[in-house]
Each structure stands twice: as structure tokens, then as C-alpha cells.
PDB file of C-alpha atoms in Angstrom:
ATOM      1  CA  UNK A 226      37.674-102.616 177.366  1.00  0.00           C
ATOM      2  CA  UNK A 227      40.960-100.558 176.389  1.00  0.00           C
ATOM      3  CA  UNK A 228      43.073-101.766 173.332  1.00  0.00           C
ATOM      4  CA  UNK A 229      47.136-100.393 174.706  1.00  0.00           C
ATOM      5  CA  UNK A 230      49.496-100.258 171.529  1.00  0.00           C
ATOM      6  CA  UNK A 231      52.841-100.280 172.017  1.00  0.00           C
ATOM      7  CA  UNK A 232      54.563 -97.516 169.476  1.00  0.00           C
ATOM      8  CA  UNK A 233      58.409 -95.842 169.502  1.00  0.00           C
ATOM      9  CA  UNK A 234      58.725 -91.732 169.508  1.00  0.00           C
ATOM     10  CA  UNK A 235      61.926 -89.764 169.614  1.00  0.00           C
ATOM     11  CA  UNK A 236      62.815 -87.737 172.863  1.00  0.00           C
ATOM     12  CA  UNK A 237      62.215 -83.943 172.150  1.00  0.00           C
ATOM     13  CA  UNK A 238      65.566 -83.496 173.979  1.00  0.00           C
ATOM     14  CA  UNK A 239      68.010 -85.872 173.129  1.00  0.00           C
ATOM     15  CA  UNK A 240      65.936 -87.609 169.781  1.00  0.00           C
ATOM     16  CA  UNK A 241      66.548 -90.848 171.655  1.00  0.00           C
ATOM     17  CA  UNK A 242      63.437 -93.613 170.378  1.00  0.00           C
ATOM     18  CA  UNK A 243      61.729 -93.993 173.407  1.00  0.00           C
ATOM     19  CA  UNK A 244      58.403 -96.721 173.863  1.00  0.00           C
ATOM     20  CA  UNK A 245      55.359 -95.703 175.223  1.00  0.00           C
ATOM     21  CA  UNK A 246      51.807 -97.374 175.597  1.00  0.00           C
ATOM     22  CA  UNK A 247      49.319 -95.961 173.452  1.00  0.00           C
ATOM     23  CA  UNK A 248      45.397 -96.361 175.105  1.00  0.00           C
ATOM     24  CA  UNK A 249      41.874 -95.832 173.010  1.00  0.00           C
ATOM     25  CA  UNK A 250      39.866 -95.388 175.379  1.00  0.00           C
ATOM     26  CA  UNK A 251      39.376 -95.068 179.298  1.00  0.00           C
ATOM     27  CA  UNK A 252      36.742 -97.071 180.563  1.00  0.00           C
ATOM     28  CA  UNK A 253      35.617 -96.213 184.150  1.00  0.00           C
ATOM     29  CA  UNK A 254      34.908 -97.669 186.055  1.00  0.00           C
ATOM     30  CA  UNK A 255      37.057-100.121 184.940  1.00  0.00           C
ATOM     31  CA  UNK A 256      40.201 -98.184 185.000  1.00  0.00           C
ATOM     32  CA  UNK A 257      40.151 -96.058 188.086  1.00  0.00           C
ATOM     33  CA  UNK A 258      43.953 -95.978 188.447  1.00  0.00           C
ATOM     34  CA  UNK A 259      44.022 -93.917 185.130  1.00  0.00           C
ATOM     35  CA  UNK A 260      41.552 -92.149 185.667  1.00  0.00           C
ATOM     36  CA  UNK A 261      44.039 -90.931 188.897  1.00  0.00           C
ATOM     37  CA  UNK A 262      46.780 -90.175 186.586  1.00  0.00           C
ATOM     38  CA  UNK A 263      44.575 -87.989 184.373  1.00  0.00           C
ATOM     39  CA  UNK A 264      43.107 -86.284 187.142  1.00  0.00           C
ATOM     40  CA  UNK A 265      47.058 -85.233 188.197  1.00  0.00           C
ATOM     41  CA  UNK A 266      48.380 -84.692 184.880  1.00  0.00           C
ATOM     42  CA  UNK A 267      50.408 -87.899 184.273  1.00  0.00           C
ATOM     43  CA  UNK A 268      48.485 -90.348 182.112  1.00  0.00           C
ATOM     44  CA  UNK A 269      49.996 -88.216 178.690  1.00  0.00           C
ATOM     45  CA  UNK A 270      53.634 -87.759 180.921  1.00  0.00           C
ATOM     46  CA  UNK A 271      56.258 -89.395 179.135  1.00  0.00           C
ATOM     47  CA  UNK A 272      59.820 -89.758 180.412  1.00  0.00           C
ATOM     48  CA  UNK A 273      62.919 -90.038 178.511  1.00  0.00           C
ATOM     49  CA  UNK A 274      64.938 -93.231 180.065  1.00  0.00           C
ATOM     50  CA  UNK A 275      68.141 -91.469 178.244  1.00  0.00           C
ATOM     51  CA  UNK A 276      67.821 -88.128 179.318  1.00  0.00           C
ATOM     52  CA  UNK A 277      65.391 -88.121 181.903  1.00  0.00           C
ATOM     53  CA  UNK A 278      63.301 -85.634 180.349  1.00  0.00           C
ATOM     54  CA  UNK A 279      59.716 -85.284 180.614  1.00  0.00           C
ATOM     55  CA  UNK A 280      57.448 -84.176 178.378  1.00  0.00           C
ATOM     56  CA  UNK A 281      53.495 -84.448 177.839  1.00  0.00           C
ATOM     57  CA  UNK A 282      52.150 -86.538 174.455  1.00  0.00           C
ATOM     58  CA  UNK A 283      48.464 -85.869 174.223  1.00  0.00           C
ATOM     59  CA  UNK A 284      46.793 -88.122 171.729  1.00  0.00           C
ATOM     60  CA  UNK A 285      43.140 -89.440 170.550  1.00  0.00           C
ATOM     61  CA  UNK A 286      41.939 -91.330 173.017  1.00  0.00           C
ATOM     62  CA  UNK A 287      38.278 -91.492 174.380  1.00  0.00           C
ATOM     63  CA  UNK A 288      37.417 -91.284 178.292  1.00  0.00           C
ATOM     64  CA  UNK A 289      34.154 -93.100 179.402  1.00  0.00           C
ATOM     65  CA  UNK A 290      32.607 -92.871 182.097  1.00  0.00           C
ATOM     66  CA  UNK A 291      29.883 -95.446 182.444  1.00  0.00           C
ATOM     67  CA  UNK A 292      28.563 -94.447 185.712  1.00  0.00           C
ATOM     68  CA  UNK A 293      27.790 -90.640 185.112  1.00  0.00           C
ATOM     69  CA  UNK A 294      27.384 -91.060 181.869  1.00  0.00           C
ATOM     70  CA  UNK A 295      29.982 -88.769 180.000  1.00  0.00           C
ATOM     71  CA  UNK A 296      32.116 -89.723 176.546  1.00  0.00           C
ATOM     72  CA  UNK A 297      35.045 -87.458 175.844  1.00  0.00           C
ATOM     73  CA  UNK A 298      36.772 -87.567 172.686  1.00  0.00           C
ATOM     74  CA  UNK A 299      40.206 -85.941 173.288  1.00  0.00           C
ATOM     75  CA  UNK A 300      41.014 -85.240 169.952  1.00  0.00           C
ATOM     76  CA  UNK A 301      44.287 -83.146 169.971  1.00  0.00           C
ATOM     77  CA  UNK A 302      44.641 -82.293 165.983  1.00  0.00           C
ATOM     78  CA  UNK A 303      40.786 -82.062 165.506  1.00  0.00           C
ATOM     79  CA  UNK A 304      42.026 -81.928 161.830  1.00  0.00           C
ATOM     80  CA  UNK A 305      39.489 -83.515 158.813  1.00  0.00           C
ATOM     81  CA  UNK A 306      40.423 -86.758 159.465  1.00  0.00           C
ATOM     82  CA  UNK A 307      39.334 -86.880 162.758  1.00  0.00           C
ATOM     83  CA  UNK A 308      36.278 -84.296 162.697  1.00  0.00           C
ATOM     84  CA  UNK A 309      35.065 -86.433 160.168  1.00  0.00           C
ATOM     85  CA  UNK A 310      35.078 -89.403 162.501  1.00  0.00           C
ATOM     86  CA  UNK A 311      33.066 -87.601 165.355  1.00  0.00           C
ATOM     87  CA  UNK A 312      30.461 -86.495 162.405  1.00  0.00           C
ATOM     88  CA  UNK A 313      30.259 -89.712 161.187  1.00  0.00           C
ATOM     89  CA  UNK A 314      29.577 -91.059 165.198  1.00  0.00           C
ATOM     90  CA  UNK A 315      27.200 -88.315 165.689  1.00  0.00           C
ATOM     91  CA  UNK A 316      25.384 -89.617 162.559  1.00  0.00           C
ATOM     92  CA  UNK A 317      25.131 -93.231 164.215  1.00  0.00           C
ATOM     93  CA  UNK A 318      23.833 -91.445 167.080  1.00  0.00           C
ATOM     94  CA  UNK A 319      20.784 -90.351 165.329  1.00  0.00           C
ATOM     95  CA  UNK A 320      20.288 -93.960 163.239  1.00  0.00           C
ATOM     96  CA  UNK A 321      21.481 -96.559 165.358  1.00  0.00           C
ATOM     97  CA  UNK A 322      18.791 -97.244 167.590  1.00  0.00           C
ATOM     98  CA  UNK A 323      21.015 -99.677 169.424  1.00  0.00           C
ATOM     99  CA  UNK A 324      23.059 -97.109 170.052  1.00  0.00           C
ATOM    100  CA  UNK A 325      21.212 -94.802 171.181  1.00  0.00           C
ATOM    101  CA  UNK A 326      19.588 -96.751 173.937  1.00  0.00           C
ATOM    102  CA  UNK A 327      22.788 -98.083 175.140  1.00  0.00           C
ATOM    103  CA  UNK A 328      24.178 -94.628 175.163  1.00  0.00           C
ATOM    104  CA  UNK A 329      21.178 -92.604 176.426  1.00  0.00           C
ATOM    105  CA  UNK A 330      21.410 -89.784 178.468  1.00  0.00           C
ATOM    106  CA  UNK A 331      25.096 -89.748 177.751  1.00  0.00           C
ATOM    107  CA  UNK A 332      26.511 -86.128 177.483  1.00  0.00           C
ATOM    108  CA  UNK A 333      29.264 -86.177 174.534  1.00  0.00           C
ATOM    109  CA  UNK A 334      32.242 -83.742 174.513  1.00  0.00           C
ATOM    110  CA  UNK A 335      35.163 -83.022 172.196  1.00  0.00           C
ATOM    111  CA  UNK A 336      38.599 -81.513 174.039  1.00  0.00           C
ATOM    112  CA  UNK A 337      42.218 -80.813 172.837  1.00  0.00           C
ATOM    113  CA  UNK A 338      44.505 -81.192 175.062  1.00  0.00           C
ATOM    114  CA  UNK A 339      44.953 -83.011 178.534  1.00  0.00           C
ATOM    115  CA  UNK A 340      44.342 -80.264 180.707  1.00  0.00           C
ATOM    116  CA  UNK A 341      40.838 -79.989 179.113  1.00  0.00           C
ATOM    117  CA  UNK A 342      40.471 -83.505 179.827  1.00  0.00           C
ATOM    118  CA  UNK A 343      41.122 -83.026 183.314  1.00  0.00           C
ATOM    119  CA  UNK A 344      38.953 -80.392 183.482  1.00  0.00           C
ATOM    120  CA  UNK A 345      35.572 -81.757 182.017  1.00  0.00           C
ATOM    121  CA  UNK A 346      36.335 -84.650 184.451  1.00  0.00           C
ATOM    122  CA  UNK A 347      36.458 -82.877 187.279  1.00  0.00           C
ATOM    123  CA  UNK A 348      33.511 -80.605 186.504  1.00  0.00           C
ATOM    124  CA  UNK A 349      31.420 -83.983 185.576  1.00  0.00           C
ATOM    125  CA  UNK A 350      32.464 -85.215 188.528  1.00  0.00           C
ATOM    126  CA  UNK A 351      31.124 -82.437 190.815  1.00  0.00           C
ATOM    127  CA  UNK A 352      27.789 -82.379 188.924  1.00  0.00           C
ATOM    128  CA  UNK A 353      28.363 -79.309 187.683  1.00  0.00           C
ATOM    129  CA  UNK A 354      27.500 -78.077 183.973  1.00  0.00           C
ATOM    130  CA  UNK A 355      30.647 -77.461 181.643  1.00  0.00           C
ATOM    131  CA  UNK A 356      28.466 -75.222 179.456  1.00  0.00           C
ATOM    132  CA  UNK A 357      27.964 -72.746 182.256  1.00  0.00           C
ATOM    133  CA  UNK A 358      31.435 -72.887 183.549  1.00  0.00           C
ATOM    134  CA  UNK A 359      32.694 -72.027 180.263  1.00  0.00           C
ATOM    135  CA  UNK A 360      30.049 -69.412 179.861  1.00  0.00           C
ATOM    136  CA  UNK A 361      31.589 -68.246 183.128  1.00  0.00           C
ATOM    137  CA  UNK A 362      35.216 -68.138 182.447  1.00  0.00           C
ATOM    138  CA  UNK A 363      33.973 -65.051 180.074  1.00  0.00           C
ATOM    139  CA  UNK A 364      32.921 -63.202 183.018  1.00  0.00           C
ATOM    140  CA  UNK A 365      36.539 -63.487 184.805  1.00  0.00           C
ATOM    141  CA  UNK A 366      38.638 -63.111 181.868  1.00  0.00           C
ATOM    142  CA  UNK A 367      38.575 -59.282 181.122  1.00  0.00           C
ATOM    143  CA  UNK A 368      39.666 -58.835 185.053  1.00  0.00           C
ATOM    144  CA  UNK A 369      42.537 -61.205 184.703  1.00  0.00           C
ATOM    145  CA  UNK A 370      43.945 -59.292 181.483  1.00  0.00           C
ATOM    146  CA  UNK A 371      44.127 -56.067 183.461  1.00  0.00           C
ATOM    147  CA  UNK A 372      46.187 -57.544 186.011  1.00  0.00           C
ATOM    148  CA  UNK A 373      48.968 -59.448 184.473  1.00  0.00           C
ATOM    149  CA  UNK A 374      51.706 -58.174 183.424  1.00  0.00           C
ATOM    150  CA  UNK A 375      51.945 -56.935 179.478  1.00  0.00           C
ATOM    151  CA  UNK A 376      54.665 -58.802 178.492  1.00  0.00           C
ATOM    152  CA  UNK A 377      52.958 -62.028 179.737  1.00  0.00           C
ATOM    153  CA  UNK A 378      50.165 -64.357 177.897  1.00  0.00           C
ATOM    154  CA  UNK A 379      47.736 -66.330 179.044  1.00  0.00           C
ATOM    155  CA  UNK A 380      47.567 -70.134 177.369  1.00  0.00           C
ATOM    156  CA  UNK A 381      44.734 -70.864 179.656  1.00  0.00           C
ATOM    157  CA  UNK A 382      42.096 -70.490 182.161  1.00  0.00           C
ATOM    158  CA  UNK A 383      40.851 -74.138 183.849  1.00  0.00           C
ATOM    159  CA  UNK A 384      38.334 -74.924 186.658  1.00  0.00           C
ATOM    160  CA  UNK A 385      39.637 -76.674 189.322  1.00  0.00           C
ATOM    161  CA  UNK A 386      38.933 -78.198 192.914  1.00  0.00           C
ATOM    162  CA  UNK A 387      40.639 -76.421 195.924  1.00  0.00           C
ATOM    163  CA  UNK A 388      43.508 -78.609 197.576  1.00  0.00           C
ATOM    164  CA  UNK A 389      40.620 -78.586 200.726  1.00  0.00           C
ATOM    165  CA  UNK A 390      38.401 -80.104 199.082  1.00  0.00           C
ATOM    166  CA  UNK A 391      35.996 -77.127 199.869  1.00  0.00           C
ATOM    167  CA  UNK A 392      35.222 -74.464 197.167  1.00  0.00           C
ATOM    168  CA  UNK A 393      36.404 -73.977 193.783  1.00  0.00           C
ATOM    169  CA  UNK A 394      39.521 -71.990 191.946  1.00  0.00           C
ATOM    170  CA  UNK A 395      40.961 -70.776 188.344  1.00  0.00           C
ATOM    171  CA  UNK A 396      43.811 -71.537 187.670  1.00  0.00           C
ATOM    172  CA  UNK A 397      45.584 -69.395 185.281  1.00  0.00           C
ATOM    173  CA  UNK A 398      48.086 -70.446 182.594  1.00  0.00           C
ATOM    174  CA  UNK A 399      51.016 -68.075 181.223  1.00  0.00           C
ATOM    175  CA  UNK A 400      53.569 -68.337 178.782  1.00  0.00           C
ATOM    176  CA  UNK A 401      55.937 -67.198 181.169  1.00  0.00           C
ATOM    177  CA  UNK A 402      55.404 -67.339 184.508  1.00  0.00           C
ATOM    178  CA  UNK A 403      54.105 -70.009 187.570  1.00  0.00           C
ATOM    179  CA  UNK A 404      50.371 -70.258 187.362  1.00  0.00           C
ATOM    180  CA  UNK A 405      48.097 -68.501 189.002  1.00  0.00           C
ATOM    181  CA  UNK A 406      45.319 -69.139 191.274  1.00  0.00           C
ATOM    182  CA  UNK A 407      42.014 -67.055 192.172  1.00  0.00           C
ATOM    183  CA  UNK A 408      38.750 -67.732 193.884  1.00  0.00           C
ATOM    184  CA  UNK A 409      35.293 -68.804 191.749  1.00  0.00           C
ATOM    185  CA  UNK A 410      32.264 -66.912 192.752  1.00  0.00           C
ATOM    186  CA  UNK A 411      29.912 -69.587 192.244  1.00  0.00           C
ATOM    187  CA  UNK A 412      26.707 -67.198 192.777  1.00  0.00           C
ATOM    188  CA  UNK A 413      27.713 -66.320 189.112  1.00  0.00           C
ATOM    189  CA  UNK A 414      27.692 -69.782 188.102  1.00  0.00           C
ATOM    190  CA  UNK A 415      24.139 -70.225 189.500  1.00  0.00           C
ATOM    191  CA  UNK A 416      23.009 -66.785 187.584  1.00  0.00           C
ATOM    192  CA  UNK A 417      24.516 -67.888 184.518  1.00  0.00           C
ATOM    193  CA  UNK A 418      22.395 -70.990 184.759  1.00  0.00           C
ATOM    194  CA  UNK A 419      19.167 -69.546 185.391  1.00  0.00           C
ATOM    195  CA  UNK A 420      19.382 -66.652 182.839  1.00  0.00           C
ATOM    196  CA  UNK A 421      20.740 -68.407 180.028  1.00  0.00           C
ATOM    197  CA  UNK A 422      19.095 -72.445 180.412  1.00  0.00           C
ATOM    198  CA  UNK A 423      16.922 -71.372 176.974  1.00  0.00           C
ATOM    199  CA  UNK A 424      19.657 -70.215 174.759  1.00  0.00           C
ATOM    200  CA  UNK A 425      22.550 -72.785 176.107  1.00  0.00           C
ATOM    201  CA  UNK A 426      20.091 -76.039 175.209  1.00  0.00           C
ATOM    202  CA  UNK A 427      19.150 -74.229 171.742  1.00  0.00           C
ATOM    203  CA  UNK A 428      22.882 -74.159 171.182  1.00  0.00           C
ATOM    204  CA  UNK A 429      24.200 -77.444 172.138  1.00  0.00           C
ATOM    205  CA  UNK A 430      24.009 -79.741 169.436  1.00  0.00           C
ATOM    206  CA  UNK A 431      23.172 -83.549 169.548  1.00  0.00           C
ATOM    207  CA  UNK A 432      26.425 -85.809 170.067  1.00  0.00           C
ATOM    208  CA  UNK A 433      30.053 -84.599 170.301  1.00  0.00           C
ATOM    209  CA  UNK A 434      30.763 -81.042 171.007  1.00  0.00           C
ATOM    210  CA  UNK A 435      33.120 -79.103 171.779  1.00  0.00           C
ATOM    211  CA  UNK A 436      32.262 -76.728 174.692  1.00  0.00           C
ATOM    212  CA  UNK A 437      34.955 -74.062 174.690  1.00  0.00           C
ATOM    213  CA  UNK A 438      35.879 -70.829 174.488  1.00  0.00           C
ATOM    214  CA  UNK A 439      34.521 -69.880 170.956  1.00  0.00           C
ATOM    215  CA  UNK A 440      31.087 -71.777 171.664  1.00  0.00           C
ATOM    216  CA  UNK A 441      30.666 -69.388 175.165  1.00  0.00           C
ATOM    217  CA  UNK A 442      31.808 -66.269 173.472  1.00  0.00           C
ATOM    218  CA  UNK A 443      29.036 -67.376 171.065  1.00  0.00           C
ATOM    219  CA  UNK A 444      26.403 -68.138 173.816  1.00  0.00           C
ATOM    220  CA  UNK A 445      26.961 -64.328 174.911  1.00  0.00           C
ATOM    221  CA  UNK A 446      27.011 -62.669 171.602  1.00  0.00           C
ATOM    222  CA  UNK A 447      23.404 -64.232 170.800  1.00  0.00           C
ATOM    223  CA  UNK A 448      22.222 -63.143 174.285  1.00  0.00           C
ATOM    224  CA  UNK A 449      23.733 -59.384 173.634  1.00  0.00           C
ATOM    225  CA  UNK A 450      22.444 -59.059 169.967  1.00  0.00           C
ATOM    226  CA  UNK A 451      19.223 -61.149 170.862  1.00  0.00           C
ATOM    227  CA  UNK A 452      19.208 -63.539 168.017  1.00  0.00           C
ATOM    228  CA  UNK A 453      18.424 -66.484 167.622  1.00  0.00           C
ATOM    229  CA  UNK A 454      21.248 -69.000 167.792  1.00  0.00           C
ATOM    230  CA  UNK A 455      21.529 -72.055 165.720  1.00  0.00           C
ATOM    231  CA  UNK A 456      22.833 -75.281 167.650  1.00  0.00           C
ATOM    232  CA  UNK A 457      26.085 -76.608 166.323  1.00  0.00           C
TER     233      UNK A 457
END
């Protein structure tokens, strides 16, 4: 079950010490009312009591999912300290037979922030695959850039449910501006599947990875120059 740690942080705003609860880990199904808040963006919320402002505080923490069978790491840092520690797990993964048979057919991911939390979850939970969304996101991104604006950025493009519970949407992060939504194409999603099943398994590693933007961008390079890819 979750260890919560109670620790003090000053408000951004106002530098007022503020508590918060700390959690390791999200068990589900155990924990379904957090598992609410990270699906809405809230679990990382804090709130200054002073100042009333609110702010998001990603830190490690590791979401499980015992019933589909998913471990995330959210590892926001992902310096040596901590890529160390998901080497060292993956290591267990491939000695510790008790381990391993507790654990099997678990899919392991590595994220950054909370909004990549929320995302894998959701994706998990549609039984979709993240590698192929990801690999997808490529497809849309080139589109998006000719349309925005050239003074604005984009911080980030997530998968998400649409509000009728029918159909899937981007949404699109700026630096600058409201987000923006736009229709998936989930044909594409299907395509991507089928023509690239053989090189996506080659190039997902045992244990934790981190499925993201680098990793798809690598996915379609080896498919363009026809090499061979090594898994990570």
C-alpha cells in the first residue's frame, strides 16, 4: 500500500511554507479516488492557504495498476540518481524470479510530468498501445506547426478522451495561448500498428521505458533509413 509523507514547501507566490502530502506510489485498485484526481489534473495541485495560489508539484511517485497490469514511474528530474534506480529495477526484473512472476505481463513506463501521467492512464485504460499513439502524434505534428501562429510554441501534444465519451482528441499545449483541440483519425492509429508491429517490439526494451517523443521520432527514422534498430 501507499507510504504519504508529510513535507513543508514555500509558495511560489508569496514564499509562505505551505504542507503537503507526499505519496510513493498509487495502488489501484486500491486508491480509485486518486486515481480520479490524476485523471483531472489535481492529485500534483497544490494550493497556497496564504495566498490562495495554485500551482502543480509533480514528484516521483509510481502509479500501479494491478488490474491491467501497468507500472508508471513518474520520474520528473529523470536525473542520475533516479535513472540509476529504474536501471537497477530493470536489472531485478531480469534476476529476480520472484519478481518476475509476480509482475508478469506488466508493461513498465517512465513519464515526466503529470500530464504524461494522465495520459498513459487514459490510453491504458482504453486498451490502446502508447507506442503507436506516440508514433502517431509524429504524423499530426508537422500540420499543427503550419497553423499556429509564429510567435506561439507548443509545450505539448496529449491524447485524450472526448467530453462524450465517444471518439478521441489532441489536445494542444502553447506557451501562450488556451489549448487547443482537434480530432484523431484513428484509421492512422490502426495503420501505424500493422506496418510497424516488427520494428516497435525490436525497439522496446525490457522494463521501464520511456515512450516519448524522441523514442517515436526514432521508430520512424529506422523505418525511413531501413536499419536495424537496437531496443533501448
Amino acid at each position: 500500500m501507499s507510504e504519504i509523507t508529510k513535507q513543508k514547501i514555500p509558495c511560489p507566490k508569496c514564499g509562505k511554507l505551505i504542507d503537503i502530502d507526499v505519496w510513493d506510489s498509487i495502488d489501484i485498485p486500491y486508491e480509485m479516488e486518486q486515481k480520479e484526481k490524476v485523471l483531472h489534473n489535481t492529485f500534483f495541485k497544490q494550493t497556497c492557504p496564504e495566498c490562495q495560489f495554485s500551482f502543480p508539484l509533480a514528484y516521483k511517485c509510481l502509479y500501479n495498476d494491478m488490474e491491467q497490469k501497468y507500472l508508471i514511474w513518474l520520474a520528473p528530474r529523470l536525473e542520475e540518481e533516479e535513472k540509476a534506480e529504474i536501471a537497477e529495477y530493470n536489472d531485478k526484473l531480469k534476476t529476480d524470479n520472484r519478481l518476475r512472476l509476480a509482475q508478469g505481463g506488466y508493461t513498465y513506463r517512465v513519464v515526466r510530468n503529470d500530464n504524461e501521467l494522465r495520459e498513459k492512464v487514459l490510453i491504458f485504460d482504453e486498451g490502446l498501445d502508447d507506442r503507436y499513439i506516440e508514433t502517431m502524434k509524429l504524423v499530426y505534428v508537422p500540420a499543427f506547426k503550419k497553423n499556429i501562429a509564429k510567435d506561439s510554441k507548443i509545450l505539448g501534444l496529449y491524447f485524450d478522451k472526448k467530453s462524450s465519451g465517444e471518439g478521441y482528441q489532441w489536445v494542444l499545449i502553447f506557451d501562450n495561448k488556451p489549448p487547443v483541440i482537434a480530432d484523431i483519425n484513428m484509421d492512422i492509429y490502426e495503420d501505424m500498428k500493422e506496418k510497424l508491429k516488427d520494428l516497435v517490439e525490436e525497439k522496446t526494451g525490457e522494463g521501464f521505458v520511456q515512450i516519448s517523443a524522441p523514442w517515436a521520432m526514432d521508430i520512424m527514422t529506422s523505418r525511413i533509413d531501413g536499419t536495424k534498430p537496437q531496443a533501448q
